[in-house]
Amino acid sequence: MTAPKSSFLKRMRSQKQLMLMSLPMLLYVFLFSYYPLWGWTQAFQNFKPALSFSQQEWVGLKQFRFLFRDDTFLLVLRNTIAMSFINLVLGFVTAIVFAILLNEIKTRLYKRAIQTISYLPHFLSWIIVTGLVANALSVDGGIINVVLMKLGFIHEPIMWLSKPHYFWGIVGASHVWKEIGWNTIIYLAAITSIDPSLYEAAEIDGANRYRKMLNITLPGIKSIVIILVIMNLGWIMDAGFEVQYFLGNGVVVDWSQTIDIFVLKYGIQIGNYSLATAAGIFKTVVSVALIFAANTTAKRFGEDRLI
Amino acid sequence: MGVITRKRLWGSLSLGIALSLALAGCGNNNNSSNNSSKSNTAANQGTTDQAAGTANTDSGSNATASDDLKPITISAFIGSPNQQPTADNRIYKKMQDELGVKLNMEFLVGDLQQKLGVMIAGGEYPDLITADPKLVTAKAVVPLEDLIDKYGPHLKEHYANYWNQMKDSSDGHIYWLPNYGAYTGDFLATNYSGPAFWIQKDVLKDAGFPTPKTLDDYFKLISDYAAKHPKTVDGQPTIGFTTLAYDWRTFPLTNAPEHLSGHANDGGVVVDNGVASVFATQDIAKTYYKKLNDIYNQGLMDKEAFVQNYDQYIAKVSTGRVLGMFDQHWNFQDGENELISQNKIGETYVGFPLTYDGVTDHYLDRPVLNLNNGFGISKDAKDPVRIIKFLDALMTEDWQKTLSWGEKGVDYEVDANGKFTRTQKERDEQNDPTWKLANKADAFYGYAPKMEGTFTDGNATSAGTQPDEFYASLKPQDKEILDAYKHKTWTEFFTPAPENPVAYPAWNIDLIDGSDASVANKQMTDATLKYLPQAIMAKTEKFDTVWDQYVNAYKKINVKAYEDRINSQIQWRTQNWSSN
């Protein structure tokens, strides 16, 4: 029984430089990722910033009860998951399609130019992007309305931003516009790692372009896609904050408000930090559960997994 | 080879260790400084208030003689967006030369409540901080009454009549130095910066200077003018009526009913016989929003009114396209200033006190102390005594004149009778934003305690309220309008204000962070912003349906918690303030 232990110690000792080197990282993780978890205790208190820990009033699950009894929070939850899901699916589909199409372009210069142009919006901040979006959708000479009217699809400008049911679509489209080029990069990299002889063999067998895309390129990047899906599922409770905050308004609030905005309004802005913490804990728990679920599913299908 | 890799390894190792030590060090430092500041505040707040005060005195008076002008930098957080003054700003430089104080100002970017929330969560504050009840709840500011008693004779005198009102209702301490509303001498009002239904001067001129009294009169003027002038001179379509409901600036949408029904501005409630009630779903509100619904369906209402943010609203006003709106004058002043700088005086506004039939207007109110506004001193301030002395020095008449009027002979002249006037060049400079950044200390002065009314020599405390100077500074178009209505000032359009009730106004009552009242308040705002636009933009026959949904949404909210808090505070104020 002692044998494995001593061999563990032995291995530790033989790798002591490695151990020492990883120490700062461990400290870092502890300091910034685990130590703050202490703050979770706030969720079970009526937290007042000025009081010390022992002076705080403990209220049990009151904050959680408020969250789940509140109609708004349920709407907010729906919005968050829906918008996140839309962004996830749209993001993946468009990026993969775009990457495959880009890959088919043979002129290097042309390909480079398209790629650069498509990922530039990624570097704009959301405040700028939402400004552009709001301008484009404006009733007052916004380009979308102008184009649609010139083409004869509509007779009167549509107030895009005050129609609740358009909101998710607008957010999804803005995300695609901003991130498509950036998301493509990783798939392009994955595609380059596919063995060229596969394509040559397929060609000899008489496969056309679409066959090759379908049977070689797509399977070639499958594992990358799955890893990315698993990783991104962890963020499903983060549908974003800026887009919804800047584009949203009173009229569309039932469809635009996300958890983060709710927390800002009912937590930070009115000084109810406990509520904010409770919502944060809820988000984390759901995210972790989702990651594990996705991971198990991937395992079942015999694919590469994250953990 | 071996040696080299070894060296590299040790190099990176020692780097790593250094890093981890540094991190650990940071952690410790933070803790200890937090602890010490906590214990400081504890001492200040504890039962030994007096003792702590005297302890401060000793160290203060020792330092006084030699240290009074020793250069010090005071950090200040200003709770509104502003442009940084130029580095060689004349007035700030004078402060530095004569008082030894350099101000390091941080201006608001984004939302104030959010910024303060983050500041509180982080637990670090600048020396001087914009007033907000949130900071009192978080114990981020120190009580000022002892400091003022000992080191602030001018401040004490300035606030003498208001002392009881300044006390926080929760613990009786004074945390804030209100920036507006403490009057001395005569109260002069020339400009009107309060709420009103505003209408462009050109519209009035076009219609032969009528006096609209009701919503019908008002919207008839607008619709007639809009029919005649579908586009502005610049070729943009005119907008009949707009409103704003963005962030905390929801009052342009929500406050009109209380004024129409002859109540004074109490915010979200109307106060009858000392009892406050939320009016958002009452009939006085429904009548008004029904009218807006008509206006919307006539195409006179701005389609984007409920989607626009504050900047877009200001931008819209500054193009001169907007014929009218309900708002507080100070809220759209920036847009109007833009029009003035382009000399589009005809497109600036006159306010009218519209009411429902048979109601006397109560738009104009007597100035009240602007509670929960101005500056407080944070618990992190190293030298509160010096800060109070600095603010006290600024309360002297000389400094007040400098901050408000400017420098004698440069910014204003004194005539033979001792009256302050300005030359045309000096007036123009006062309207030039770029010049002001280099020659005025407006950003700081706005939040600092200030004299209002008249100085001891009879001059008004600001050029805008000096009657002769006010009339002289008007543009010819403005004089034409005032002459046509036989008025001398903009306030004469309103019924003179009756005496304020002691507890007035209810809008500055602190709801206490995280309480049921503040949650209810937030939910009420949310419901209002969601349903009112829908109701206004609905087809005429759908209005009632949406209105019923709105009323039902309100029924789910704990409105009573909000009303109870307001009413208990009204009673508290009536008891504690009347013994002045």
Short mmCIF file of N, CA and C in Angstrom, two decimals, chain A residues 17 20-21 24-25 27-28 31-32 35 48-51 66 70-71 75 134 138-140 156 159 161-162 241 245-246 249-251 253-254 257 264-266 268-273, chain B residues 9 12-13 16-17 19-20 23-24 31 111 113-114 116-118 120-121 134 137-139 237 247 296 303-304 306-307 312 321 513-514 518-519 522-523 526 529-530 533-534 537 556:
data_model
loop_
_atom_site.label_atom_id
_atom_site.label_comp_id
_atom_site.label_asym_id
_atom_site.label_seq_id
_atom_site.Cartn_x
_atom_site.Cartn_y
_atom_site.Cartn_z
N GLN A 17 11.35 21.08 -9.93
CA GLN A 17 11.38 22.35 -10.67
C GLN A 17 10.01 22.64 -11.27
N LEU A 20 7.63 23.72 -8.60
CA LEU A 20 7.88 25.10 -8.20
C LEU A 20 7.34 26.07 -9.24
N MET A 21 7.57 25.69 -10.50
CA MET A 21 7.13 26.59 -11.56
C MET A 21 5.61 26.73 -11.61
N PRO A 24 3.26 29.53 -8.82
CA PRO A 24 2.66 30.85 -9.02
C PRO A 24 1.30 30.76 -9.70
N MET A 25 1.18 29.83 -10.66
CA MET A 25 -0.10 29.70 -11.36
C MET A 25 -1.19 29.22 -10.39
N LEU A 27 -1.23 29.69 -7.23
CA LEU A 27 -1.55 30.83 -6.38
C LEU A 27 -2.50 31.78 -7.09
N TYR A 28 -2.18 32.01 -8.35
CA TYR A 28 -2.97 32.93 -9.16
C TYR A 28 -4.42 32.46 -9.23
N LEU A 31 -6.09 32.75 -5.89
CA LEU A 31 -6.36 34.14 -5.51
C LEU A 31 -7.51 34.74 -6.28
N PHE A 32 -7.56 34.44 -7.58
CA PHE A 32 -8.54 35.14 -8.41
C PHE A 32 -9.75 34.29 -8.76
N TYR A 35 -10.64 32.20 -4.19
CA TYR A 35 -10.82 33.10 -3.04
C TYR A 35 -12.10 33.94 -3.17
N LYS A 48 -24.93 44.22 3.54
CA LYS A 48 -24.72 45.66 3.60
C LYS A 48 -23.22 45.91 3.52
N PRO A 49 -22.77 46.69 2.54
CA PRO A 49 -21.33 46.83 2.31
C PRO A 49 -20.56 47.33 3.53
N ALA A 50 -21.20 48.14 4.36
CA ALA A 50 -20.42 48.78 5.42
C ALA A 50 -20.17 47.87 6.62
N LEU A 51 -20.98 46.80 6.73
CA LEU A 51 -20.86 45.96 7.92
C LEU A 51 -19.81 44.87 7.73
N PHE A 66 -36.97 35.19 -4.11
CA PHE A 66 -37.41 36.40 -4.84
C PHE A 66 -37.20 36.20 -6.34
N ASP A 70 -40.40 35.86 -9.14
CA ASP A 70 -40.60 37.07 -9.91
C ASP A 70 -40.86 36.72 -11.37
N ASP A 71 -42.00 37.20 -11.89
CA ASP A 71 -42.33 36.91 -13.29
C ASP A 71 -41.25 37.42 -14.23
N LEU A 75 -39.03 35.53 -17.41
CA LEU A 75 -38.91 36.07 -18.77
C LEU A 75 -37.44 36.28 -19.12
N ALA A 134 -28.43 50.64 -34.54
CA ALA A 134 -29.57 51.52 -34.28
C ALA A 134 -29.75 52.51 -35.43
N SER A 138 -32.97 52.76 -38.08
CA SER A 138 -33.78 53.93 -37.74
C SER A 138 -34.93 54.13 -38.73
N VAL A 139 -36.02 54.71 -38.22
CA VAL A 139 -37.16 55.01 -39.09
C VAL A 139 -36.82 56.22 -39.94
N ASP A 140 -35.91 56.99 -39.42
CA ASP A 140 -35.60 58.29 -39.98
C ASP A 140 -34.42 58.18 -40.92
N GLU A 156 -44.01 51.71 -45.73
CA GLU A 156 -43.76 52.65 -44.64
C GLU A 156 -42.58 52.11 -43.84
N MET A 159 -40.55 50.25 -37.60
CA MET A 159 -39.81 50.59 -36.39
C MET A 159 -39.22 49.32 -35.79
N LEU A 161 -36.82 48.56 -33.89
CA LEU A 161 -36.39 48.44 -32.49
C LEU A 161 -37.53 48.57 -31.50
N SER A 162 -38.75 48.85 -31.97
CA SER A 162 -39.84 48.83 -31.00
C SER A 162 -40.83 47.72 -31.32
N PHE A 241 -24.57 41.40 -22.58
CA PHE A 241 -25.11 42.48 -21.78
C PHE A 241 -25.23 43.74 -22.64
N TYR A 245 -28.52 45.81 -23.69
CA TYR A 245 -28.64 47.01 -22.89
C TYR A 245 -28.73 48.25 -23.78
N PHE A 246 -27.91 48.27 -24.80
CA PHE A 246 -27.87 49.47 -25.64
C PHE A 246 -29.01 49.50 -26.65
N ASN A 249 -35.18 48.81 -25.09
CA ASN A 249 -35.91 49.96 -24.58
C ASN A 249 -37.15 49.44 -23.89
N GLY A 250 -37.90 50.35 -23.30
CA GLY A 250 -39.06 49.93 -22.52
C GLY A 250 -40.03 49.04 -23.28
N VAL A 251 -40.21 49.35 -24.56
CA VAL A 251 -41.24 48.65 -25.33
C VAL A 251 -40.89 47.17 -25.52
N VAL A 253 -38.84 45.36 -23.63
CA VAL A 253 -38.11 44.86 -22.47
C VAL A 253 -38.41 43.38 -22.19
N ASP A 254 -39.62 42.93 -22.49
CA ASP A 254 -39.95 41.54 -22.23
C ASP A 254 -39.13 40.57 -23.07
N GLN A 257 -34.49 41.87 -22.12
CA GLN A 257 -33.75 41.87 -20.86
C GLN A 257 -33.09 40.52 -20.61
N LEU A 264 -28.12 43.94 -12.90
CA LEU A 264 -27.68 45.33 -12.81
C LEU A 264 -28.80 46.19 -12.23
N LYS A 265 -30.01 45.99 -12.74
CA LYS A 265 -31.12 46.85 -12.34
C LYS A 265 -31.58 46.58 -10.91
N TYR A 266 -31.83 45.28 -10.63
CA TYR A 266 -32.39 44.96 -9.32
C TYR A 266 -31.33 44.62 -8.28
N ILE A 268 -27.28 45.73 -8.50
CA ILE A 268 -26.29 46.78 -8.31
C ILE A 268 -26.93 48.17 -8.19
N GLN A 269 -27.86 48.48 -9.08
CA GLN A 269 -28.37 49.86 -9.10
C GLN A 269 -29.14 50.22 -7.83
N ILE A 270 -29.84 49.27 -7.25
CA ILE A 270 -30.53 49.63 -6.01
C ILE A 270 -29.80 49.06 -4.79
N GLY A 271 -28.54 48.71 -4.99
CA GLY A 271 -27.70 48.35 -3.85
C GLY A 271 -28.07 47.02 -3.23
N ASN A 272 -28.73 46.15 -3.98
CA ASN A 272 -29.09 44.85 -3.45
C ASN A 272 -28.08 43.81 -3.93
N TYR A 273 -26.89 43.85 -3.36
CA TYR A 273 -25.80 43.01 -3.85
C TYR A 273 -26.09 41.52 -3.65
N LEU B 9 16.24 27.94 -16.48
CA LEU B 9 15.23 27.41 -15.57
C LEU B 9 15.18 28.25 -14.31
N SER B 12 13.60 31.65 -14.89
CA SER B 12 12.14 31.69 -14.94
C SER B 12 11.54 31.39 -13.58
N LEU B 13 12.21 30.50 -12.86
CA LEU B 13 11.73 30.17 -11.53
C LEU B 13 11.70 31.39 -10.63
N GLY B 16 9.04 33.65 -11.45
CA GLY B 16 7.77 33.15 -10.96
C GLY B 16 7.60 33.44 -9.48
N ILE B 17 8.68 33.19 -8.73
CA ILE B 17 8.59 33.43 -7.29
C ILE B 17 8.36 34.90 -7.00
N LEU B 19 6.95 36.98 -8.86
CA LEU B 19 5.58 37.31 -9.21
C LEU B 19 4.62 36.90 -8.11
N SER B 20 4.82 35.67 -7.63
CA SER B 20 3.87 35.20 -6.61
C SER B 20 4.01 36.01 -5.34
N LEU B 23 2.21 39.22 -5.85
CA LEU B 23 0.76 39.03 -5.73
C LEU B 23 0.36 38.92 -4.28
N ALA B 24 1.09 38.08 -3.57
CA ALA B 24 0.77 37.89 -2.16
C ALA B 24 0.87 39.23 -1.44
N ASN B 31 -5.51 44.19 2.35
CA ASN B 31 -6.19 43.86 3.58
C ASN B 31 -5.90 44.87 4.67
N ASP B 111 -23.54 55.35 -16.48
CA ASP B 111 -24.64 55.49 -15.55
C ASP B 111 -24.15 55.71 -14.12
N GLN B 113 -25.67 55.43 -11.08
CA GLN B 113 -25.98 54.41 -10.08
C GLN B 113 -25.05 53.22 -10.20
N GLN B 114 -24.76 52.89 -11.44
CA GLN B 114 -23.88 51.76 -11.70
C GLN B 114 -22.47 52.07 -11.22
N LEU B 116 -21.55 54.22 -8.93
CA LEU B 116 -21.50 54.25 -7.48
C LEU B 116 -21.55 52.84 -6.92
N GLY B 117 -22.40 51.99 -7.54
CA GLY B 117 -22.49 50.60 -7.10
C GLY B 117 -21.15 49.91 -7.16
N VAL B 118 -20.44 50.15 -8.25
CA VAL B 118 -19.13 49.54 -8.43
C VAL B 118 -18.14 50.10 -7.41
N ILE B 120 -18.79 51.28 -4.48
CA ILE B 120 -19.10 50.74 -3.16
C ILE B 120 -18.61 49.30 -3.05
N ALA B 121 -18.87 48.53 -4.11
CA ALA B 121 -18.43 47.14 -4.09
C ALA B 121 -16.91 47.07 -3.94
N LYS B 134 -27.09 56.26 -1.50
CA LYS B 134 -26.42 54.98 -1.54
C LYS B 134 -25.12 54.99 -0.73
N THR B 137 -25.76 54.79 3.01
CA THR B 137 -26.09 53.42 3.40
C THR B 137 -24.82 52.58 3.47
N ALA B 138 -23.90 52.83 2.57
CA ALA B 138 -22.67 52.05 2.52
C ALA B 138 -21.62 52.58 3.48
N LYS B 139 -21.98 53.58 4.27
CA LYS B 139 -21.05 54.21 5.21
C LYS B 139 -19.74 54.64 4.54
N PRO B 237 -37.72 66.98 -41.78
CA PRO B 237 -39.12 66.98 -41.38
C PRO B 237 -39.27 67.45 -39.93
N ASP B 247 -33.13 55.71 -19.18
CA ASP B 247 -32.32 55.64 -17.98
C ASP B 247 -33.08 56.27 -16.80
N TYR B 296 -50.41 60.89 -31.35
CA TYR B 296 -49.60 59.91 -32.08
C TYR B 296 -50.32 59.47 -33.34
N LYS B 303 -42.09 59.34 -33.66
CA LYS B 303 -42.21 57.88 -33.67
C LYS B 303 -41.11 57.22 -32.85
N GLU B 304 -39.97 57.89 -32.80
CA GLU B 304 -38.83 57.27 -32.12
C GLU B 304 -38.69 57.74 -30.67
N PHE B 306 -39.73 56.78 -27.88
CA PHE B 306 -39.50 55.82 -26.80
C PHE B 306 -38.28 54.94 -27.05
N VAL B 307 -37.68 55.11 -28.19
CA VAL B 307 -36.51 54.29 -28.52
C VAL B 307 -35.24 55.10 -28.33
N GLN B 312 -29.44 61.12 -28.32
CA GLN B 312 -30.23 61.29 -29.53
C GLN B 312 -31.30 62.36 -29.34
N ARG B 321 -35.85 70.68 -34.99
CA ARG B 321 -36.97 69.99 -35.63
C ARG B 321 -38.14 69.82 -34.69
N ASP B 513 -31.56 51.82 -0.13
CA ASP B 513 -31.13 50.77 -1.04
C ASP B 513 -31.60 49.39 -0.61
N GLY B 514 -32.10 48.64 -1.60
CA GLY B 514 -32.43 47.26 -1.34
C GLY B 514 -33.72 47.05 -0.57
N SER B 518 -37.65 50.48 -2.64
CA SER B 518 -36.83 50.74 -3.82
C SER B 518 -37.03 49.67 -4.89
N VAL B 519 -37.30 48.44 -4.46
CA VAL B 519 -37.63 47.40 -5.44
C VAL B 519 -38.93 47.76 -6.15
N LYS B 522 -38.44 50.46 -8.67
CA LYS B 522 -37.83 49.95 -9.90
C LYS B 522 -38.87 49.23 -10.76
N GLN B 523 -39.69 48.43 -10.10
CA GLN B 523 -40.70 47.68 -10.85
C GLN B 523 -41.73 48.61 -11.47
N ASP B 526 -40.21 50.12 -14.50
CA ASP B 526 -40.19 49.13 -15.58
C ASP B 526 -41.56 49.01 -16.24
N LEU B 529 -42.34 52.12 -18.32
CA LEU B 529 -41.61 52.19 -19.58
C LEU B 529 -42.07 51.13 -20.56
N LYS B 530 -42.69 50.09 -20.05
CA LYS B 530 -43.13 49.03 -20.95
C LYS B 530 -44.52 49.33 -21.52
N PRO B 533 -45.51 53.47 -23.54
CA PRO B 533 -45.26 53.59 -24.98
C PRO B 533 -46.24 52.77 -25.81
N GLN B 534 -46.52 51.54 -25.33
CA GLN B 534 -47.46 50.70 -26.06
C GLN B 534 -48.82 51.37 -26.15
N MET B 537 -48.72 54.36 -28.51
CA MET B 537 -48.56 54.01 -29.92
C MET B 537 -49.66 53.09 -30.43
N LYS B 556 -49.78 44.21 -9.44
CA LYS B 556 -48.90 43.13 -8.97
C LYS B 556 -47.72 43.67 -8.17
#
